[in-house]
Short mmCIF file of C-alpha atoms in Angstrom, two decimals:
data_model
loop_
_atom_site.label_atom_id
_atom_site.label_comp_id
_atom_site.label_asym_id
_atom_site.label_seq_id
_atom_site.Cartn_x
_atom_site.Cartn_y
_atom_site.Cartn_z
CA MET A 1 115.22 102.84 112.99
CA SER A 2 115.44 100.10 110.40
CA LEU A 3 111.79 99.11 110.21
CA SER A 4 110.63 97.95 106.79
CA ARG A 5 107.37 99.19 105.28
CA ARG A 6 105.81 95.76 105.72
CA THR A 7 106.84 95.67 109.39
CA ILE A 8 105.32 99.08 109.98
CA LEU A 9 102.05 98.30 108.28
CA LEU A 10 101.46 94.73 109.40
CA SER A 11 102.84 94.65 112.94
CA GLY A 12 101.12 97.77 114.22
CA ALA A 13 104.53 99.12 115.29
CA ALA A 14 104.57 102.77 116.37
CA LEU A 15 107.57 104.95 115.61
CA GLY A 16 108.53 106.21 119.04
CA ALA A 17 106.78 106.51 122.38
CA ALA A 18 106.22 110.26 122.69
CA GLY A 19 105.77 113.37 120.59
CA ALA A 20 109.21 114.60 121.57
CA VAL A 21 110.68 111.51 119.88
CA THR A 22 108.50 111.39 116.79
CA GLY A 23 108.31 115.07 115.97
CA LEU A 24 104.63 115.37 116.83
CA PRO A 25 104.30 118.42 119.10
CA VAL A 26 103.67 117.93 122.81
CA ALA A 27 102.01 120.84 124.55
CA ALA A 28 103.89 122.18 127.58
CA GLY A 29 102.33 120.89 130.76
CA ALA A 30 100.10 118.42 128.89
CA ALA A 31 98.05 116.12 131.15
CA VAL A 32 99.35 117.77 134.33
CA ALA A 33 95.94 118.89 135.62
CA ARG A 34 94.09 115.77 134.56
CA ARG A 35 94.60 112.09 135.04
CA PRO A 36 96.66 110.95 132.04
CA LEU A 37 95.16 108.60 129.50
CA ALA A 38 96.10 104.95 129.36
CA TYR A 39 97.13 103.82 125.88
CA PRO A 40 94.07 104.82 123.77
CA PHE A 41 94.83 103.46 120.26
CA THR A 42 93.63 99.92 120.92
CA LEU A 43 91.32 100.05 117.86
CA GLY A 44 94.05 100.92 115.37
CA VAL A 45 93.85 103.45 112.56
CA ALA A 46 92.10 103.59 109.21
CA SER A 47 91.60 105.71 106.11
CA GLY A 48 88.91 105.75 103.49
CA ASP A 49 86.85 107.32 100.71
CA PRO A 50 89.82 108.53 98.64
CA ASP A 51 89.42 111.05 95.86
CA ASP A 52 92.04 112.68 93.67
CA ASP A 53 93.10 115.26 96.27
CA GLY A 54 92.35 113.69 99.63
CA PHE A 55 90.80 111.06 101.88
CA VAL A 56 89.53 110.54 105.42
CA LEU A 57 91.82 109.58 108.30
CA TRP A 58 90.17 107.79 111.25
CA THR A 59 90.88 106.62 114.75
CA ARG A 60 88.95 106.24 118.01
CA LEU A 61 90.31 106.50 121.53
CA ALA A 62 89.46 103.51 123.73
CA PRO A 63 91.83 102.50 126.56
CA GLN A 64 89.26 99.89 127.68
CA PRO A 65 87.65 98.94 124.37
CA LEU A 66 85.22 96.35 125.78
CA ALA A 67 83.67 98.62 128.39
CA GLU A 68 79.95 97.85 128.66
CA ASP A 69 78.89 101.48 128.28
CA GLY A 70 80.48 101.55 124.82
CA LEU A 71 82.69 104.52 125.71
CA GLY A 72 85.96 102.61 125.73
CA GLY A 73 87.07 103.63 129.22
CA MET A 74 87.51 107.26 128.18
CA PRO A 75 86.87 110.17 130.55
CA ASP A 76 83.81 112.32 129.91
CA ARG A 77 85.75 115.10 128.22
CA ASP A 78 86.88 116.05 124.76
CA VAL A 79 90.50 115.20 123.93
CA PRO A 80 92.72 116.94 121.35
CA VAL A 81 94.39 114.48 118.99
CA HIS A 82 97.37 115.51 116.89
CA TRP A 83 97.68 113.96 113.45
CA GLU A 84 100.47 113.89 110.93
CA LEU A 85 100.63 113.00 107.22
CA ALA A 86 103.92 112.21 105.48
CA ALA A 87 105.21 111.17 102.10
CA ASP A 88 107.35 108.44 103.65
CA GLU A 89 106.81 105.77 106.29
CA ARG A 90 109.47 107.21 108.63
CA PHE A 91 107.88 110.69 108.59
CA ARG A 92 110.99 112.47 107.38
CA HIS A 93 108.89 114.41 104.86
CA VAL A 94 105.76 115.59 106.68
CA VAL A 95 103.32 117.29 104.31
CA ARG A 96 100.43 118.06 106.71
CA ARG A 97 99.81 118.11 110.44
CA GLY A 98 97.02 119.36 112.62
CA VAL A 99 94.78 118.78 115.62
CA ALA A 100 91.34 117.15 115.68
CA VAL A 101 89.09 116.92 118.72
CA ALA A 102 87.92 113.49 119.85
CA ARG A 103 84.55 114.38 121.34
CA ALA A 104 82.94 112.44 124.14
CA ARG A 105 79.55 112.61 122.43
CA SER A 106 81.01 110.72 119.42
CA ALA A 107 82.67 108.00 121.52
CA HIS A 108 85.98 109.84 121.03
CA SER A 109 86.19 109.00 117.34
CA ILE A 110 87.78 111.41 114.89
CA HIS A 111 87.45 111.84 111.14
CA VAL A 112 90.11 114.04 109.53
CA GLU A 113 88.91 114.91 106.03
CA LEU A 114 91.86 116.10 103.94
CA ALA A 115 91.89 117.89 100.58
CA GLY A 116 94.44 119.69 98.44
CA LEU A 117 96.85 116.75 98.19
CA LEU A 118 98.52 115.45 95.05
CA PRO A 119 96.65 112.84 92.99
CA GLY A 120 97.81 109.24 92.68
CA ARG A 121 100.19 109.47 95.65
CA GLU A 122 100.97 107.24 98.59
CA TYR A 123 100.95 108.78 102.08
CA PHE A 124 101.52 107.66 105.66
CA TYR A 125 99.72 108.90 108.75
CA ARG A 126 99.64 108.60 112.54
CA PHE A 127 98.02 110.19 115.58
CA ARG A 128 99.03 111.31 119.07
CA ALA A 129 96.80 111.69 122.12
CA GLU A 130 98.73 113.15 125.07
CA ARG A 131 101.98 111.15 124.99
CA HIS A 132 100.62 108.09 123.21
CA ILE A 133 101.44 107.46 119.55
CA SER A 134 99.22 105.40 117.27
CA PRO A 135 100.30 102.73 114.81
CA VAL A 136 101.23 103.99 111.35
CA GLY A 137 98.79 103.66 108.47
CA ARG A 138 99.31 103.84 104.74
CA THR A 139 96.82 105.45 102.39
CA ARG A 140 96.68 107.07 98.96
CA THR A 141 94.82 109.53 96.83
CA ALA A 142 92.93 108.43 93.74
CA CYS A 143 94.39 109.26 90.34
CA ALA A 144 93.65 112.55 88.60
CA PRO A 145 90.25 112.65 86.82
CA SER A 146 91.78 113.00 83.36
CA SER A 147 94.42 110.29 83.81
CA MET A 148 94.38 106.66 82.69
CA PRO A 149 96.32 104.69 85.33
CA ALA A 150 98.24 101.65 84.16
CA ALA A 151 96.72 99.47 86.91
CA LEU A 152 94.85 99.42 90.20
CA ALA A 153 95.21 96.62 92.75
CA MET A 154 91.86 96.38 94.55
CA GLY A 155 90.62 93.75 96.99
CA PHE A 156 87.13 93.24 98.34
CA ALA A 157 85.68 91.35 101.28
CA SER A 158 82.55 90.92 103.40
CA CYS A 159 80.93 89.01 106.24
CA SER A 160 83.28 88.84 109.22
CA GLN A 161 81.47 87.13 112.11
CA PHE A 162 83.88 87.41 115.05
CA GLU A 163 82.52 84.31 116.78
CA HIS A 164 82.84 82.03 113.75
CA GLY A 165 86.60 82.19 113.40
CA TYR A 166 89.81 84.14 113.24
CA PHE A 167 90.26 87.11 110.91
CA THR A 168 93.40 85.71 109.26
CA ALA A 169 91.91 86.45 105.84
CA TYR A 170 92.12 90.17 106.57
CA ARG A 171 95.83 89.82 107.30
CA ARG A 172 96.45 87.73 104.17
CA LEU A 173 94.69 90.42 102.13
CA ALA A 174 96.82 93.08 103.80
CA GLU A 175 100.00 91.15 102.98
CA THR A 176 99.22 91.52 99.26
CA GLU A 177 99.46 95.31 99.79
CA PRO A 178 96.40 96.39 97.77
CA GLU A 179 95.94 100.02 96.81
CA LEU A 180 92.23 100.01 97.65
CA ILE A 181 89.92 97.76 99.69
CA LEU A 182 86.14 97.60 99.37
CA HIS A 183 84.10 96.16 102.22
CA LEU A 184 80.65 95.11 101.02
CA GLY A 185 78.81 94.65 104.29
CA ASP A 186 78.37 92.56 107.43
CA TYR A 187 81.47 94.11 108.95
CA GLN A 188 80.11 93.12 112.36
CA TYR A 189 77.26 90.92 113.61
CA GLU A 190 74.56 91.73 116.11
CA TYR A 191 74.06 88.39 117.89
CA ALA A 192 74.41 87.60 121.57
CA PRO A 193 76.98 84.89 122.43
CA ASP A 194 75.96 81.30 121.56
CA THR A 195 73.05 82.45 119.39
CA TYR A 196 74.56 82.03 115.90
CA THR A 197 76.80 78.97 116.14
CA VAL A 198 78.80 76.82 113.75
CA PRO A 199 79.23 73.02 113.95
CA GLY A 200 81.66 72.15 116.68
CA GLY A 201 81.07 75.43 118.51
CA ASN A 202 82.23 78.99 117.99
CA PRO A 203 85.99 79.55 118.37
CA ARG A 204 85.39 83.00 119.89
CA ASP A 205 82.59 84.80 121.75
CA HIS A 206 80.94 88.16 121.42
CA GLU A 207 81.04 90.52 124.39
CA GLY A 208 77.73 91.88 125.55
CA PRO A 209 74.12 91.13 124.60
CA GLU A 210 72.50 91.29 121.17
CA THR A 211 73.17 94.80 119.93
CA ARG A 212 70.15 97.07 120.30
CA THR A 213 71.40 100.27 121.95
CA LEU A 214 74.10 102.75 121.05
CA ALA A 215 76.26 101.41 123.88
CA ASN A 216 75.82 97.85 122.54
CA TYR A 217 76.82 98.77 118.98
CA ARG A 218 79.79 100.85 120.13
CA GLN A 219 81.04 97.97 122.27
CA ARG A 220 80.58 95.46 119.43
CA HIS A 221 82.43 97.60 116.90
CA ALA A 222 85.22 98.07 119.41
CA GLN A 223 85.53 94.33 119.97
CA TYR A 224 85.93 93.74 116.24
CA LYS A 225 88.41 96.59 115.88
CA THR A 226 90.66 95.11 118.59
CA ASP A 227 91.48 92.23 116.24
CA ALA A 228 95.07 92.66 115.04
CA ASP A 229 94.40 91.10 111.64
CA LEU A 230 91.55 93.50 110.93
CA GLN A 231 93.73 96.40 112.09
CA ALA A 232 96.43 95.32 109.63
CA ALA A 233 93.96 95.42 106.72
CA HIS A 234 92.75 98.88 107.72
CA ALA A 235 96.30 100.19 108.04
CA VAL A 236 97.52 99.00 104.65
CA ALA A 237 95.17 100.87 102.28
CA PRO A 238 92.14 103.17 102.13
CA TRP A 239 88.78 101.43 102.51
CA VAL A 240 85.45 102.17 100.87
CA VAL A 241 82.65 100.67 102.96
CA VAL A 242 78.93 99.98 102.71
CA PHE A 243 76.76 98.20 105.25
CA ASP A 244 74.42 95.26 104.71
CA ASP A 245 72.00 93.82 107.26
CA HIS A 246 74.02 92.61 110.26
CA GLU A 247 75.38 96.05 111.05
CA VAL A 248 71.79 96.60 112.26
CA GLU A 249 69.99 93.23 112.38
CA ASN A 250 69.45 90.26 110.08
CA ASN A 251 67.48 90.92 106.86
CA TRP A 252 66.06 94.31 107.81
CA ALA A 253 64.44 96.28 104.98
CA ASP A 254 64.10 100.05 105.30
CA GLU A 255 61.92 100.60 108.38
CA VAL A 256 60.82 96.95 108.55
CA PRO A 257 62.70 94.76 111.06
CA GLU A 258 63.10 91.02 110.79
CA ALA A 259 60.38 90.51 113.41
CA PRO A 260 57.86 93.05 114.71
CA ASP A 261 59.69 95.52 116.95
CA PRO A 262 58.30 98.93 117.95
CA GLU A 263 61.82 99.96 119.01
CA PHE A 264 63.36 99.28 115.60
CA PRO A 265 63.68 102.97 114.55
CA ALA A 266 65.73 103.69 117.66
CA ARG A 267 67.80 100.57 117.08
CA ARG A 268 68.50 101.56 113.49
CA ALA A 269 69.50 105.09 114.51
CA ALA A 270 71.87 103.70 117.15
CA ALA A 271 73.43 101.27 114.68
CA PHE A 272 73.97 104.03 112.09
CA GLN A 273 75.56 106.33 114.67
CA ALA A 274 77.99 103.63 115.82
CA TYR A 275 78.74 102.65 112.22
CA TYR A 276 79.73 106.20 111.33
CA GLU A 277 81.81 106.58 114.48
CA ASN A 278 83.78 103.45 113.63
CA MET A 279 84.30 103.84 109.87
CA PRO A 280 86.52 106.18 107.79
CA LEU A 281 83.55 107.98 106.21
CA ARG A 282 83.20 111.59 105.07
CA ARG A 283 80.99 114.10 106.89
CA THR A 284 78.38 113.65 104.15
CA SER A 285 77.62 110.28 105.80
CA ILE A 286 76.95 111.64 109.30
CA PRO A 287 73.61 110.04 110.30
CA ARG A 288 70.54 112.11 110.92
CA GLY A 289 68.29 109.98 113.05
CA ILE A 290 67.32 106.89 111.07
CA ASP A 291 68.80 108.25 107.82
CA MET A 292 72.37 107.96 106.58
CA GLN A 293 73.75 108.92 103.18
CA LEU A 294 75.89 105.96 102.15
CA TYR A 295 75.57 105.54 98.37
CA ARG A 296 78.34 107.47 96.64
CA ARG A 297 81.01 107.27 93.94
CA VAL A 298 84.76 106.85 94.05
CA ARG A 299 86.57 107.61 90.80
CA TRP A 300 90.03 106.30 89.95
CA GLY A 301 90.93 108.52 87.02
CA ARG A 302 89.35 107.33 83.80
CA LEU A 303 90.23 103.74 84.67
CA ALA A 304 87.37 102.92 87.04
CA THR A 305 84.34 104.41 88.72
CA PHE A 306 83.05 102.63 91.80
CA HIS A 307 79.32 103.14 92.31
CA MET A 308 78.80 102.14 95.96
CA LEU A 309 75.18 101.17 96.60
CA ASP A 310 72.92 100.92 99.64
CA THR A 311 70.49 98.02 99.14
CA ARG A 312 69.07 98.04 102.69
CA GLN A 313 67.96 101.53 103.66
CA TYR A 314 65.49 102.19 100.82
CA ARG A 315 64.28 98.73 99.76
CA ASP A 316 60.74 97.44 99.85
CA ASP A 317 60.14 94.65 102.34
CA GLN A 318 61.11 91.19 101.14
CA ALA A 319 58.31 89.56 99.15
CA CYS A 320 56.41 86.42 100.13
CA GLY A 321 57.74 86.35 103.68
CA ASP A 322 61.46 86.31 102.73
CA GLY A 323 63.58 83.18 102.27
CA TYR A 324 63.75 81.17 99.03
CA GLN A 325 60.40 81.34 97.24
CA ASN A 326 58.63 80.98 93.92
CA CYS A 327 57.02 84.39 94.26
CA ALA A 328 55.06 86.36 91.67
CA ALA A 329 55.35 89.54 93.74
CA ALA A 330 59.12 89.49 93.21
CA SER A 331 58.50 90.68 89.63
CA ASP A 332 56.22 93.58 90.60
CA PRO A 333 57.59 96.62 88.70
CA ALA A 334 56.71 98.88 91.62
CA ARG A 335 59.15 97.08 93.91
CA SER A 336 62.67 98.40 94.36
CA ILE A 337 65.80 97.34 96.20
CA THR A 338 67.47 100.75 95.82
CA GLY A 339 64.57 103.18 96.07
CA ALA A 340 63.68 105.55 93.24
CA GLU A 341 66.14 108.31 94.16
CA GLN A 342 69.18 106.04 94.36
CA GLU A 343 68.15 104.27 91.15
CA ALA A 344 67.95 107.61 89.30
CA TRP A 345 71.35 108.59 90.74
CA LEU A 346 72.88 105.33 89.51
CA LEU A 347 71.38 105.56 86.02
CA ASP A 348 72.55 109.17 85.73
CA GLY A 349 76.02 108.04 86.75
CA PHE A 350 76.00 105.49 83.95
CA ARG A 351 75.09 108.18 81.42
CA ARG A 352 77.79 110.55 82.63
CA SER A 353 80.55 107.97 83.00
CA ASP A 354 83.68 108.07 80.90
CA ALA A 355 85.36 105.29 82.88
CA ARG A 356 86.84 102.21 81.26
CA TRP A 357 85.26 100.10 84.05
CA ASP A 358 82.02 100.93 85.85
CA ILE A 359 81.96 98.84 89.03
CA LEU A 360 78.97 98.44 91.35
CA GLY A 361 80.05 97.77 94.92
CA GLN A 362 77.00 96.33 96.66
CA GLN A 363 75.73 93.76 99.09
CA VAL A 364 73.48 90.97 97.77
CA PHE A 365 73.51 88.51 94.87
CA PHE A 366 72.71 90.31 91.59
CA ALA A 367 72.37 87.47 89.05
CA GLN A 368 69.47 85.05 89.15
CA ARG A 369 70.21 82.08 91.41
CA ASP A 370 67.49 79.45 91.11
CA ASN A 371 67.76 76.60 93.62
CA ASN A 372 65.05 74.41 92.06
CA ALA A 373 65.73 71.78 89.41
CA GLY A 374 62.05 71.59 88.45
CA PRO A 375 59.85 73.94 86.45
CA LEU A 376 59.50 76.50 89.25
CA THR A 377 62.00 79.31 89.73
CA VAL A 378 62.83 79.43 93.44
CA THR A 379 65.10 82.28 94.44
CA SER A 380 66.15 84.37 97.43
CA MET A 381 63.73 87.17 98.27
CA ASP A 382 66.50 89.01 100.10
CA ALA A 383 68.67 89.31 96.97
CA TRP A 384 68.04 91.09 93.64
CA ASP A 385 65.94 88.03 92.68
CA GLY A 386 63.32 89.44 95.04
CA TYR A 387 63.34 92.71 93.08
CA VAL A 388 63.43 91.51 89.47
CA ALA A 389 62.12 94.71 87.86
CA SER A 390 64.63 96.79 89.81
CA ARG A 391 67.48 94.61 88.50
CA ASP A 392 66.10 94.79 84.98
CA ARG A 393 65.89 98.60 85.01
CA ILE A 394 69.48 98.94 86.17
CA THR A 395 70.80 96.36 83.70
CA ARG A 396 68.96 98.04 80.82
CA GLY A 397 70.20 101.35 82.13
CA TRP A 398 73.85 100.49 81.71
CA LEU A 399 73.13 99.11 78.24
CA ALA A 400 71.26 102.25 77.20
CA ALA A 401 74.07 104.43 78.53
CA GLY A 402 76.69 102.46 76.60
CA VAL A 403 78.64 101.53 79.72
CA ARG A 404 81.82 100.01 78.37
CA ASN A 405 82.54 97.39 81.04
CA PRO A 406 79.90 96.87 83.78
CA VAL A 407 81.03 94.71 86.71
CA VAL A 408 79.03 93.98 89.86
CA LEU A 409 80.87 93.16 93.11
CA THR A 410 78.90 91.36 95.81
CA GLY A 411 79.21 89.99 99.35
CA ASP A 412 76.58 88.47 101.68
CA VAL A 413 76.39 84.78 100.70
CA HIS A 414 79.46 83.38 102.53
CA ALA A 415 80.88 81.66 99.44
CA HIS A 416 82.84 82.63 96.34
CA TRP A 417 80.75 82.88 93.17
CA ALA A 418 81.32 84.24 89.68
CA SER A 419 78.66 84.68 87.03
CA ASP A 420 77.80 86.15 83.68
CA LEU A 421 74.92 88.64 83.76
CA LYS A 422 71.97 88.36 81.37
CA LEU A 423 68.91 90.35 80.41
CA ASP A 424 66.92 87.16 80.16
CA TYR A 425 68.00 84.43 82.57
CA ALA A 426 65.29 82.12 81.20
CA ASP A 427 67.15 82.01 77.88
CA PRO A 428 70.67 80.59 78.35
CA THR A 429 71.57 81.62 74.78
CA SER A 430 70.85 85.31 75.37
CA ARG A 431 73.87 87.54 75.21
CA THR A 432 75.98 88.30 78.25
CA VAL A 433 75.68 91.95 79.29
CA GLY A 434 77.94 92.13 82.34
CA THR A 435 79.82 90.21 85.00
CA GLU A 436 79.38 89.56 88.71
CA LEU A 437 82.15 88.66 91.18
CA VAL A 438 81.05 87.50 94.64
CA CYS A 439 83.45 87.22 97.56
CA SER A 440 83.20 84.58 100.25
CA SER A 441 83.06 85.53 103.91
CA ILE A 442 86.05 86.37 106.06
CA THR A 443 84.73 83.95 108.72
CA SER A 444 80.93 83.72 108.63
CA THR A 445 79.60 80.13 108.85
CA GLY A 446 83.00 78.79 109.89
CA ASP A 447 85.57 76.74 108.02
CA GLY A 448 83.49 75.71 105.02
CA ALA A 449 84.76 73.10 102.58
CA ASP A 450 86.40 72.89 99.18
CA SER A 451 84.71 71.26 96.19
CA ALA A 452 85.51 70.61 92.56
CA SER A 453 84.79 73.58 90.32
CA GLY A 454 81.47 73.23 88.55
CA SER A 455 80.16 70.62 90.96
CA HIS A 456 77.59 72.78 92.70
CA PRO A 457 74.14 71.31 91.93
CA TRP A 458 72.64 74.68 91.00
CA PHE A 459 74.96 75.01 87.99
CA ALA A 460 72.82 72.54 86.03
CA PHE A 461 69.89 74.95 85.88
CA ASN A 462 71.82 78.25 86.15
CA PRO A 463 74.26 78.02 83.23
CA HIS A 464 75.29 81.67 83.66
CA LEU A 465 76.87 80.73 87.02
CA ARG A 466 80.52 79.99 86.35
CA PHE A 467 82.26 79.34 89.67
CA GLN A 468 81.48 78.56 93.32
CA ASN A 469 83.59 77.63 96.32
CA ASN A 470 82.60 77.39 99.96
CA LEU A 471 85.92 78.13 101.66
CA ARG A 472 86.41 81.45 103.43
CA GLY A 473 88.44 84.22 101.80
CA TYR A 474 88.41 87.39 99.73
CA VAL A 475 88.86 88.48 96.11
CA ARG A 476 91.88 90.32 94.70
CA THR A 477 91.54 92.21 91.45
CA THR A 478 93.98 93.95 89.16
CA ILE A 479 92.25 96.50 86.95
CA THR A 480 94.01 97.73 83.81
CA PRO A 481 92.70 99.50 80.70
CA GLY A 482 92.70 96.16 78.86
CA GLN A 483 91.29 93.74 81.43
CA LEU A 484 90.10 93.10 84.95
CA SER A 485 91.66 90.01 86.51
CA ALA A 486 90.17 88.43 89.63
CA ASP A 487 91.84 85.96 91.99
CA PHE A 488 89.53 84.12 94.39
CA ASP A 489 91.74 83.61 97.43
CA VAL A 490 90.75 81.07 100.10
CA LEU A 491 91.89 79.76 103.48
CA PRO A 492 91.62 76.07 104.39
CA TYR A 493 90.30 76.92 107.87
CA VAL A 494 89.35 79.85 110.12
CA SER A 495 88.61 77.90 113.31
CA ARG A 496 92.17 78.53 114.43
CA PRO A 497 94.53 81.39 113.58
CA ASP A 498 97.31 81.83 111.02
CA ALA A 499 95.95 79.77 108.12
CA PRO A 500 97.75 80.09 104.78
CA ALA A 501 95.94 81.60 101.82
CA TYR A 502 96.04 80.47 98.21
CA THR A 503 94.28 81.32 94.98
CA ARG A 504 91.53 78.79 94.32
CA ALA A 505 90.55 80.13 90.88
CA SER A 506 91.35 83.06 88.61
CA PHE A 507 89.27 84.79 85.96
CA VAL A 508 89.74 87.59 83.44
CA ILE A 509 87.20 90.03 82.04
CA GLU A 510 88.47 91.57 78.83
CA ASP A 511 87.77 95.14 77.79
CA ARG A 512 84.50 95.34 75.79
CA VAL A 513 83.95 91.58 76.20
CA PRO A 514 81.43 91.05 79.02
CA GLY A 515 81.64 87.70 80.78
CA LEU A 516 84.24 85.55 82.43
CA HIS A 517 87.26 83.73 81.06
CA GLN A 518 88.76 81.32 83.59
CA THR A 519 92.55 81.31 83.64
CA ALA A 520 93.28 79.06 86.63
CA ASP A 521 91.59 76.37 88.72
CA ASN A 522 93.83 75.36 91.59
CA PRO A 523 93.33 72.28 93.78
CA VAL A 524 93.90 72.56 97.52
CA PRO A 525 97.66 72.57 98.25
CA SER A 526 98.79 69.58 100.27
CA ALA A 527 100.02 71.82 103.11
CA ALA A 528 96.59 73.36 103.46
CA ARG A 529 94.92 69.97 103.38
CA SER A 530 97.15 68.61 106.15
CA ALA A 531 96.51 71.73 108.24
CA ALA A 532 92.75 71.19 108.09
CA PRO A 533 92.01 67.44 108.28
CA HIS A 534 88.44 68.18 109.40
CA ALA A 535 87.62 69.85 106.07
CA ASP A 536 86.46 67.24 103.56
CA PRO A 537 87.51 68.43 100.07
CA GLY A 538 84.67 66.43 98.55
CA GLN A 539 81.96 67.87 100.75
CA GLN A 540 79.45 70.10 99.01
CA THR A 541 77.59 72.58 101.16
CA VAL A 542 74.57 74.43 99.78
CA GLN A 543 73.50 77.23 102.08
CA GLN A 544 70.75 79.83 102.25
CA GLU A 545 73.08 82.10 104.12
CA THR A 546 70.96 85.19 104.59
CA VAL A 547 68.25 83.44 106.62
CA ARG A 548 68.90 83.82 110.34
CA PRO A 549 69.55 80.52 112.11
#
């Protein structure tokens, strides 16, 4: 077969129709005594949490993915699933194979956790259930701990509201063939249809009610996973994921729901269970009731350490009733967005790090973002601005540890931002001590609009903010020993499929030089403008995106 690597990874093509064709073993008499499965790989395949000798392979069997009971149309029995790992995309050089059991109690999801592989290597994988073969996925191991890789191509994304548009941005990210993808939260949204709407109406609808039960969350995850563009992004590279609020409900904080709800603990436990079942996570993240271990590290040799944070599960409740506030309680030193244990873990990681780049993968805006031109400081209580002392301790912690290049990656706010990080945001002349890169949403809040760089009104009283754009998209980075380059890619529209993507702006962070250096500022290409006549390039939209409509 003359399929190219890109065809295999981006079309979802399977190599063959049965184990006898592909080389995957087929048990004699398989499926004779039981009703055979319909095609079960409707949710695609994924891999994640790479280290230097392994990673997790994931799939979930669901012949009827939108079934209301959340069980995907599967029979109430466990199903053996054969898996295969190869050094090439045509599986001529198989290096591992085995059998995992897709258990009914786990919605027939499987997590194959591999170890003992070679570091810094590309691999390909696939699954078979009865005579059905899955699409092929590509993954890789991280580089050896003592090595200094020449480069790492990493992309990050967040906020994919299925109803608000098409997931073309995931496919455009996949087409760049990154080596690693970080997803920083709001992978799925909890709302019932026609509850969270964009101007002009939602292009697509959620199935089922607002997610509250395990069946609801399983169905919702399955609906998202049926999207071919999302499947392409999962199949192209290993993912490292963290949740934010909408994987459970809007703006939840530890055991405090958005509105009083005596059933919230059960809702949170159900959301965590479904999240684990649908993500390529290691067994260390298996939920235990309302608790789930999600903060962790991924090391890429001595080039980069990714400190993945959980800023929802352990935080104090938002101060002053949430929203944008001038709030004295936000500076209370007793308040934390990470919890004491995670904060100590992070600070210890700073002290132990020998990485060239220490990167925090997390959910909500880290730098101060004042929305008031007057003497008051009015900031979001849901972001790090609502936990000022917590932010200060962590910033001082990386300085005390001598972290060489601290970079914070952020999602949540449905727009691209880039900022310099300060110890004292009240003093614009204070030295820059780090950098924050914020990705826009994949779809959340709809098409958005372009604007001239530097035109956002908040820039006048937040001089550390360096870039903002309200189109949808993702961020691509190339990390080398000498610099981290970031391309802010955007799409002119998401209200219909197949939009082009282009780089709206590019920045570089140089080794040992905290702060941003802009290298490109690209106007909207004429083709993109003509494809989206409804998007006014001069329109400026200022949103408080984390407040539920």
